[in-house]
Short mmCIF file of C-alpha atoms in Angstrom, two decimals:
data_model
loop_
_atom_site.label_atom_id
_atom_site.label_comp_id
_atom_site.label_asym_id
_atom_site.label_seq_id
_atom_site.Cartn_x
_atom_site.Cartn_y
_atom_site.Cartn_z
CA UNK A 1 0.00 -0.01 -0.01
CA UNK A 2 2.81 2.30 0.92
CA UNK A 3 4.66 1.39 -2.23
CA UNK A 4 1.54 2.21 -4.37
CA UNK A 5 1.31 5.65 -2.71
CA UNK A 6 4.99 6.30 -3.31
CA UNK A 7 4.62 5.34 -6.94
CA UNK A 8 1.55 7.62 -7.33
CA UNK A 9 3.47 10.44 -5.70
CA UNK A 10 6.42 9.92 -7.99
CA UNK A 11 4.22 9.91 -11.07
CA UNK A 12 2.69 13.28 -9.99
CA UNK A 13 6.16 14.85 -10.15
CA UNK A 14 7.16 16.20 -13.59
CA UNK A 15 9.66 14.09 -15.53
CA UNK A 16 12.35 16.77 -15.35
CA UNK A 17 11.67 17.15 -11.66
CA UNK A 18 12.51 13.53 -11.08
CA UNK A 19 15.86 13.90 -12.80
CA UNK A 20 17.00 17.45 -12.05
CA UNK A 21 16.37 17.36 -8.31
CA UNK A 22 18.48 18.34 -5.33
CA UNK A 23 20.02 14.85 -5.02
CA UNK A 24 21.04 14.88 -8.64
CA UNK A 25 22.72 18.24 -8.41
CA UNK A 26 24.40 17.22 -5.17
CA UNK A 27 25.86 14.14 -6.88
CA UNK A 28 26.89 16.11 -9.93
CA UNK A 29 28.56 18.87 -7.89
CA UNK A 30 30.31 16.43 -5.60
CA UNK A 31 31.51 14.40 -8.64
CA UNK A 32 33.02 17.59 -10.15
CA UNK A 33 34.77 18.41 -6.86
CA UNK A 34 36.25 14.87 -6.82
CA UNK A 35 37.37 15.38 -10.41
CA UNK A 36 39.22 18.53 -9.51
CA UNK A 37 40.88 16.74 -6.59
CA UNK A 38 41.88 13.85 -8.85
CA UNK A 39 43.19 16.36 -11.35
CA UNK A 40 45.18 18.02 -8.60
CA UNK A 41 46.97 14.67 -7.76
CA UNK A 42 47.89 14.32 -11.38
CA UNK A 43 49.12 17.89 -11.76
CA UNK A 44 51.34 17.71 -8.68
CA UNK A 45 52.77 14.35 -9.80
CA UNK A 46 53.54 15.75 -13.23
CA UNK A 47 55.23 18.82 -11.78
CA UNK A 48 57.50 16.65 -9.56
CA UNK A 49 58.59 14.50 -12.51
CA UNK A 50 58.82 17.23 -15.10
CA UNK A 51 60.35 20.05 -13.15
CA UNK A 52 62.44 18.22 -10.58
CA UNK A 53 62.87 14.64 -11.84
CA UNK A 54 61.49 13.26 -8.59
CA UNK A 55 60.05 9.74 -8.76
CA UNK A 56 58.76 8.66 -5.33
CA UNK A 57 55.23 7.31 -5.88
CA UNK A 58 54.91 5.48 -2.58
CA UNK A 59 56.14 8.43 -0.59
CA UNK A 60 53.56 10.73 -2.25
CA UNK A 61 50.71 8.49 -1.20
CA UNK A 62 52.06 7.85 2.31
CA UNK A 63 50.97 11.24 3.56
CA UNK A 64 47.37 10.45 2.60
CA UNK A 65 47.26 7.19 4.48
CA UNK A 66 49.01 8.74 7.42
CA UNK A 67 46.33 11.49 7.66
CA UNK A 68 43.57 8.93 7.29
CA UNK A 69 45.02 6.91 10.14
CA UNK A 70 45.41 9.95 12.38
CA UNK A 71 41.77 11.07 11.79
CA UNK A 72 39.71 7.92 11.25
CA UNK A 73 41.70 5.13 12.98
CA UNK A 74 41.76 7.33 16.03
CA UNK A 75 37.98 7.70 15.74
CA UNK A 76 37.66 3.95 15.59
CA UNK A 77 40.02 3.45 18.54
CA UNK A 78 37.74 5.70 20.69
CA UNK A 79 35.32 2.77 20.70
CA UNK A 80 37.61 -0.11 21.78
CA UNK A 81 35.02 -2.92 21.61
CA UNK A 82 33.95 -2.00 18.08
CA UNK A 83 37.53 -1.45 17.00
CA UNK A 84 38.49 -4.90 18.24
CA UNK A 85 35.51 -6.53 16.61
CA UNK A 86 36.32 -4.91 13.28
CA UNK A 87 39.95 -6.00 13.45
CA UNK A 88 39.03 -9.52 14.51
CA UNK A 89 36.28 -10.20 12.03
CA UNK A 90 37.22 -8.12 8.99
CA UNK A 91 40.77 -6.96 9.55
CA UNK A 92 42.50 -9.37 7.17
CA UNK A 93 40.08 -8.39 4.40
CA UNK A 94 40.82 -4.69 4.92
CA UNK A 95 44.52 -5.57 4.82
CA UNK A 96 44.12 -7.01 1.27
CA UNK A 97 41.91 -4.07 0.28
CA UNK A 98 44.51 -1.61 1.55
CA UNK A 99 47.21 -3.48 -0.36
CA UNK A 100 45.29 -3.20 -3.62
CA UNK A 101 44.66 0.48 -2.90
CA UNK A 102 48.34 1.26 -2.13
CA UNK A 103 49.54 -0.55 -5.17
CA UNK A 104 46.96 1.12 -7.42
CA UNK A 105 48.17 4.54 -6.39
CA UNK A 106 51.80 3.36 -6.80
CA UNK A 107 51.29 2.07 -10.33
CA UNK A 108 49.45 5.14 -11.57
CA UNK A 109 51.93 7.61 -10.04
CA UNK A 110 54.79 5.47 -11.32
CA UNK A 111 53.41 5.82 -14.77
CA UNK A 112 54.24 9.54 -14.78
CA UNK A 113 57.81 8.51 -15.27
CA UNK A 114 56.97 6.99 -18.68
CA UNK A 115 54.13 9.08 -20.10
CA UNK A 116 52.30 12.34 -19.56
CA UNK A 117 49.32 13.63 -17.63
CA UNK A 118 46.63 13.37 -20.31
CA UNK A 119 47.52 9.84 -21.41
CA UNK A 120 47.34 8.64 -17.78
CA UNK A 121 44.03 10.31 -17.11
CA UNK A 122 42.51 8.91 -20.27
CA UNK A 123 43.70 5.35 -19.70
CA UNK A 124 42.73 5.57 -16.01
CA UNK A 125 39.08 5.72 -17.12
CA UNK A 126 39.39 1.93 -17.60
CA UNK A 127 38.56 1.73 -13.91
CA UNK A 128 34.96 2.54 -14.95
CA UNK A 129 34.85 -0.66 -17.02
CA UNK A 130 36.28 -2.69 -14.17
CA UNK A 131 33.72 -1.18 -11.72
CA UNK A 132 30.85 -2.13 -14.08
CA UNK A 133 32.05 -5.76 -14.32
CA UNK A 134 32.85 -6.11 -10.61
CA UNK A 135 29.54 -4.50 -9.54
CA UNK A 136 27.68 -6.99 -11.78
CA UNK A 137 29.53 -9.98 -10.38
CA UNK A 138 29.82 -9.12 -6.60
CA UNK A 139 27.13 -6.57 -5.92
CA UNK A 140 24.59 -8.26 -8.22
CA UNK A 141 23.91 -5.03 -10.03
CA UNK A 142 21.75 -5.53 -13.15
CA UNK A 143 22.06 -2.57 -15.58
CA UNK A 144 19.45 -1.58 -18.15
CA UNK A 145 20.00 -0.28 -21.66
CA UNK A 146 19.80 3.36 -20.54
CA UNK A 147 22.67 2.85 -18.13
CA UNK A 148 24.84 1.26 -20.92
CA UNK A 149 23.87 4.24 -23.03
CA UNK A 150 25.08 6.69 -20.38
CA UNK A 151 28.43 4.83 -20.12
CA UNK A 152 28.85 4.86 -23.87
CA UNK A 153 28.14 8.59 -24.08
CA UNK A 154 30.77 9.21 -21.36
CA UNK A 155 33.25 7.14 -23.27
CA UNK A 156 32.48 9.13 -26.41
CA UNK A 157 33.75 12.15 -24.42
CA UNK A 158 36.95 10.32 -23.72
CA UNK A 159 37.22 9.57 -27.40
CA UNK A 160 37.13 13.33 -28.08
CA UNK A 161 40.12 13.77 -25.81
CA UNK A 162 42.06 11.00 -27.59
CA UNK A 163 41.38 12.61 -30.99
CA UNK A 164 42.34 16.04 -29.71
CA UNK A 165 45.56 14.63 -28.30
CA UNK A 166 46.38 12.83 -31.56
CA UNK A 167 45.87 15.88 -33.76
CA UNK A 168 47.57 18.12 -31.20
CA UNK A 169 50.73 16.15 -31.83
CA UNK A 170 51.91 16.46 -28.26
CA UNK A 171 54.97 14.55 -27.19
CA UNK A 172 54.21 11.23 -25.53
CA UNK A 173 57.73 9.83 -25.10
CA UNK A 174 59.24 6.87 -26.89
CA UNK A 175 57.14 3.89 -27.87
CA UNK A 176 58.69 1.50 -25.35
CA UNK A 177 58.31 3.93 -22.43
CA UNK A 178 54.78 4.80 -23.51
CA UNK A 179 53.80 1.08 -23.51
CA UNK A 180 55.25 0.64 -20.04
CA UNK A 181 53.25 3.61 -18.77
CA UNK A 182 50.12 2.37 -20.43
CA UNK A 183 50.39 -1.09 -18.79
CA UNK A 184 51.03 0.48 -15.35
CA UNK A 185 48.00 2.72 -15.61
CA UNK A 186 45.69 -0.14 -16.75
CA UNK A 187 46.81 -2.37 -13.99
CA UNK A 188 46.28 0.45 -11.49
CA UNK A 189 42.88 1.12 -12.97
CA UNK A 190 41.75 -2.49 -12.40
CA UNK A 191 42.97 -2.26 -8.73
CA UNK A 192 41.05 1.03 -8.35
CA UNK A 193 37.98 -0.79 -9.59
CA UNK A 194 38.37 -3.44 -6.94
CA UNK A 195 38.88 -0.83 -4.25
CA UNK A 196 35.90 1.24 -5.40
CA UNK A 197 33.43 -1.65 -5.48
CA UNK A 198 34.57 -2.80 -2.00
CA UNK A 199 34.28 0.77 -0.78
CA UNK A 200 30.64 1.02 -1.99
CA UNK A 201 29.78 -2.18 -0.18
CA UNK A 202 31.40 -1.08 3.08
CA UNK A 203 29.95 2.43 3.27
CA UNK A 204 26.44 1.12 2.59
CA UNK A 205 26.68 -1.70 5.08
CA UNK A 206 29.03 -0.63 7.78
CA UNK A 207 30.48 2.85 7.99
CA UNK A 208 32.52 5.48 6.19
CA UNK A 209 34.57 5.78 9.41
CA UNK A 210 35.34 2.08 9.50
CA UNK A 211 36.41 2.00 5.83
CA UNK A 212 38.68 5.00 6.03
CA UNK A 213 40.01 4.02 9.44
CA UNK A 214 41.05 0.51 8.30
CA UNK A 215 42.45 1.81 4.99
CA UNK A 216 44.42 4.45 6.92
CA UNK A 217 45.74 1.91 9.40
CA UNK A 218 46.87 -0.75 7.00
CA UNK A 219 47.71 1.63 4.17
CA UNK A 220 50.12 3.54 6.37
CA UNK A 221 51.95 0.36 7.41
CA UNK A 222 52.12 -1.05 3.86
CA UNK A 223 53.24 2.14 2.25
CA UNK A 224 55.76 2.88 4.96
CA UNK A 225 57.41 -0.54 4.52
CA UNK A 226 57.34 -0.18 0.78
CA UNK A 227 58.75 3.33 0.93
CA UNK A 228 61.74 2.19 2.99
CA UNK A 229 62.41 -0.76 0.71
CA UNK A 230 62.05 0.92 -2.64
CA UNK A 231 62.54 4.64 -2.22
CA UNK A 232 65.01 5.23 0.53
CA UNK A 233 67.88 6.00 -1.87
CA UNK A 234 65.71 8.38 -3.94
CA UNK A 235 64.65 10.21 -0.79
CA UNK A 236 68.25 10.63 0.40
CA UNK A 237 69.29 11.99 -2.99
CA UNK A 238 66.64 14.74 -3.25
CA UNK A 239 67.85 18.28 -2.89
CA UNK A 240 64.90 19.63 -0.96
CA UNK A 241 63.42 23.09 -1.53
CA UNK A 242 60.08 24.68 -0.72
CA UNK A 243 58.59 23.83 -4.17
CA UNK A 244 59.17 20.14 -3.79
CA UNK A 245 57.69 20.22 -0.32
CA UNK A 246 54.62 22.12 -1.51
CA UNK A 247 54.15 19.65 -4.41
CA UNK A 248 54.25 16.72 -2.04
CA UNK A 249 51.90 18.32 0.45
CA UNK A 250 49.56 19.42 -2.38
CA UNK A 251 49.43 15.83 -3.71
CA UNK A 252 48.83 14.43 -0.23
CA UNK A 253 46.09 16.89 0.67
CA UNK A 254 44.30 16.41 -2.67
CA UNK A 255 44.37 12.64 -2.24
CA UNK A 256 43.29 12.92 1.41
CA UNK A 257 40.27 15.05 0.45
CA UNK A 258 39.41 12.71 -2.38
CA UNK A 259 39.36 9.73 -0.01
CA UNK A 260 37.22 11.67 2.49
CA UNK A 261 34.58 12.55 -0.11
CA UNK A 262 34.48 9.38 -2.21
CA UNK A 263 32.45 7.40 0.40
CA UNK A 264 29.97 10.26 0.69
CA UNK A 265 29.42 10.24 -3.06
CA UNK A 266 29.11 6.47 -3.16
CA UNK A 267 26.47 6.56 -0.45
CA UNK A 268 24.51 9.11 -2.41
CA UNK A 269 24.87 7.08 -5.65
CA UNK A 270 27.15 4.23 -6.54
CA UNK A 271 30.71 3.34 -7.52
CA UNK A 272 29.68 3.40 -11.18
CA UNK A 273 28.15 6.88 -11.08
CA UNK A 274 31.20 8.22 -9.17
CA UNK A 275 33.57 6.83 -11.76
CA UNK A 276 31.54 8.25 -14.58
CA UNK A 277 31.70 11.64 -12.92
CA UNK A 278 35.44 11.36 -12.43
CA UNK A 279 35.91 11.16 -16.21
CA UNK A 280 35.64 14.96 -16.28
CA UNK A 281 39.04 14.97 -14.48
CA UNK A 282 40.57 14.38 -17.93
CA UNK A 283 39.02 17.66 -19.15
CA UNK A 284 40.29 19.58 -16.06
CA UNK A 285 43.77 18.03 -16.51
CA UNK A 286 43.93 19.35 -20.10
CA UNK A 287 42.93 22.81 -18.88
CA UNK A 288 45.82 22.73 -16.36
CA UNK A 289 48.11 21.42 -19.07
CA UNK A 290 47.29 24.45 -21.26
CA UNK A 291 48.88 26.75 -18.67
CA UNK A 292 51.43 24.51 -16.97
CA UNK A 293 52.73 22.15 -19.64
CA UNK A 294 51.98 24.20 -22.84
CA UNK A 295 49.31 21.90 -24.31
CA UNK A 296 47.44 23.12 -27.37
CA UNK A 297 43.79 23.99 -26.96
CA UNK A 298 41.17 22.15 -29.01
CA UNK A 299 37.40 22.67 -29.22
CA UNK A 300 37.12 18.93 -28.76
CA UNK A 301 37.97 19.46 -25.08
CA UNK A 302 34.65 21.36 -24.63
CA UNK A 303 32.85 18.59 -26.58
CA UNK A 304 34.45 16.01 -24.31
CA UNK A 305 33.13 17.77 -21.18
CA UNK A 306 29.62 18.01 -22.69
CA UNK A 307 29.54 14.37 -23.59
CA UNK A 308 30.64 13.26 -20.09
CA UNK A 309 28.12 15.42 -18.30
CA UNK A 310 25.39 14.26 -20.65
CA UNK A 311 26.38 10.64 -20.08
CA UNK A 312 26.08 11.12 -16.31
CA UNK A 313 22.63 12.63 -16.77
CA UNK A 314 21.51 9.78 -19.01
CA UNK A 315 22.80 7.18 -16.53
CA UNK A 316 20.87 8.87 -13.67
CA UNK A 317 17.55 8.81 -15.60
CA UNK A 318 16.95 5.60 -13.66
CA UNK A 319 17.51 6.68 -10.00
CA UNK A 320 19.24 4.55 -7.47
CA UNK A 321 16.62 2.86 -5.33
CA UNK A 322 16.73 3.02 -1.59
CA UNK A 323 16.12 -0.24 0.31
CA UNK A 324 16.74 -1.50 3.76
CA UNK A 325 20.34 -2.41 4.59
CA UNK A 326 21.59 -5.96 4.27
CA UNK A 327 21.59 -8.60 6.92
CA UNK A 328 24.46 -9.35 9.21
CA UNK A 329 25.84 -5.84 9.27
CA UNK A 330 26.61 -4.71 12.77
CA UNK A 331 25.18 -1.48 14.25
CA UNK A 332 28.41 0.24 15.32
CA UNK A 333 28.29 3.03 17.87
CA UNK A 334 30.59 5.32 15.91
CA UNK A 335 27.96 5.48 13.14
CA UNK A 336 26.36 8.23 15.18
CA UNK A 337 29.27 10.46 14.11
CA UNK A 338 27.74 10.45 10.64
CA UNK A 339 24.07 9.85 11.43
CA UNK A 340 24.26 6.62 9.52
CA UNK A 341 22.30 4.33 11.92
CA UNK A 342 20.36 2.29 9.44
CA UNK A 343 18.04 -0.49 10.67
CA UNK A 344 19.57 -3.94 10.35
CA UNK A 345 17.69 -7.09 9.36
CA UNK A 346 18.19 -10.70 10.23
CA UNK A 347 18.37 -13.48 7.62
CA UNK A 348 19.27 -17.05 8.54
CA UNK A 349 19.49 -18.35 4.95
CA UNK A 350 22.84 -19.51 3.61
CA UNK A 351 24.77 -16.87 1.68
CA UNK A 352 28.23 -15.76 0.59
CA UNK A 353 30.13 -13.33 2.73
CA UNK A 354 31.95 -10.09 1.87
CA UNK A 355 33.43 -8.09 4.79
CA UNK A 356 31.41 -10.27 7.13
CA UNK A 357 28.05 -9.20 5.73
CA UNK A 358 25.70 -11.75 4.26
CA UNK A 359 24.63 -11.28 0.68
CA UNK A 360 21.58 -13.15 -0.63
CA UNK A 361 19.47 -12.30 -3.66
CA UNK A 362 16.86 -10.56 -1.53
CA UNK A 363 18.75 -9.06 1.41
CA UNK A 364 21.12 -6.59 -0.08
CA UNK A 365 19.00 -4.80 -2.62
CA UNK A 366 20.27 -1.38 -1.63
CA UNK A 367 23.57 -2.16 -3.39
CA UNK A 368 21.74 -2.51 -6.71
CA UNK A 369 22.36 0.87 -8.34
CA UNK A 370 19.50 0.48 -10.73
CA UNK A 371 16.10 -1.29 -10.50
CA UNK A 372 15.84 -4.73 -12.09
#
């Protein structure tokens, strides 16, 4: 009865009102903010490599994980019983997730040694494809034709960038180095996809604080060990000045803010929508490249931005449904920090487990980003 009333109420709202509502504009604006932050990480990495010849990808990401640990792991530790439960039941899974995340950042930043900013940003959009596949497999998302259409329109925007780059005749490095850079970015994009899908699951079933706290804890440890093993000689050889310090701090802060806001965006929408929105980072990277790296302007850049925004709009024509949260997810006390106390349900049927939360065909519907 309540569902019928909701359906009638929704039908009474004009078509454009169901699309261009406050939630849509919130998702769109947040997605563009994330794109600027992602663009910032790329620009600072390119400046370090181009202007100073500094190649320390793990060190660049370490500041982000350290800040996450200071803020969110501390918040988790303020509730010892919940913290212990999280470490005991799901800690090893967060360790592997953090390892994927650290290595994804390492591979993408490492690629700046072999190729340039735009090439990396364009290839990094492969993470969208990996998110689509992984969401279909693990989150049981079932997309409709309109969602595939939205993705294809976004990819048409990326194609505009590729064409603009080709006719702009910008320098991309030697063929061998370019191939190495491409492989590094593609591997990193796949790992980003794994991290993003797992992140969507956690923030919708447990807590943003839990996800960021565990990633900060294990990411700090993993990146610190890797930094000592792989980059100690590069760090000792750097002739430090204020510009290098500012570039490293800028990269770390952009990545830290990106990690803070990504779970918020995923809770409002899904990993797929967030990744589609992040495609505009390619456009913003080109704008920065015009002023910092002397790229040539092309009208196709504007066409690319228009295609990507249109693709996100088309994808959101079918809004994300809101359902009760899945079974087995614990109600953690620190959720009150975010006002995320969702009602938990019990289900005794057999199911597979991801992060300690049961997933059955009927109990985790809120993870389906589109209606069946």
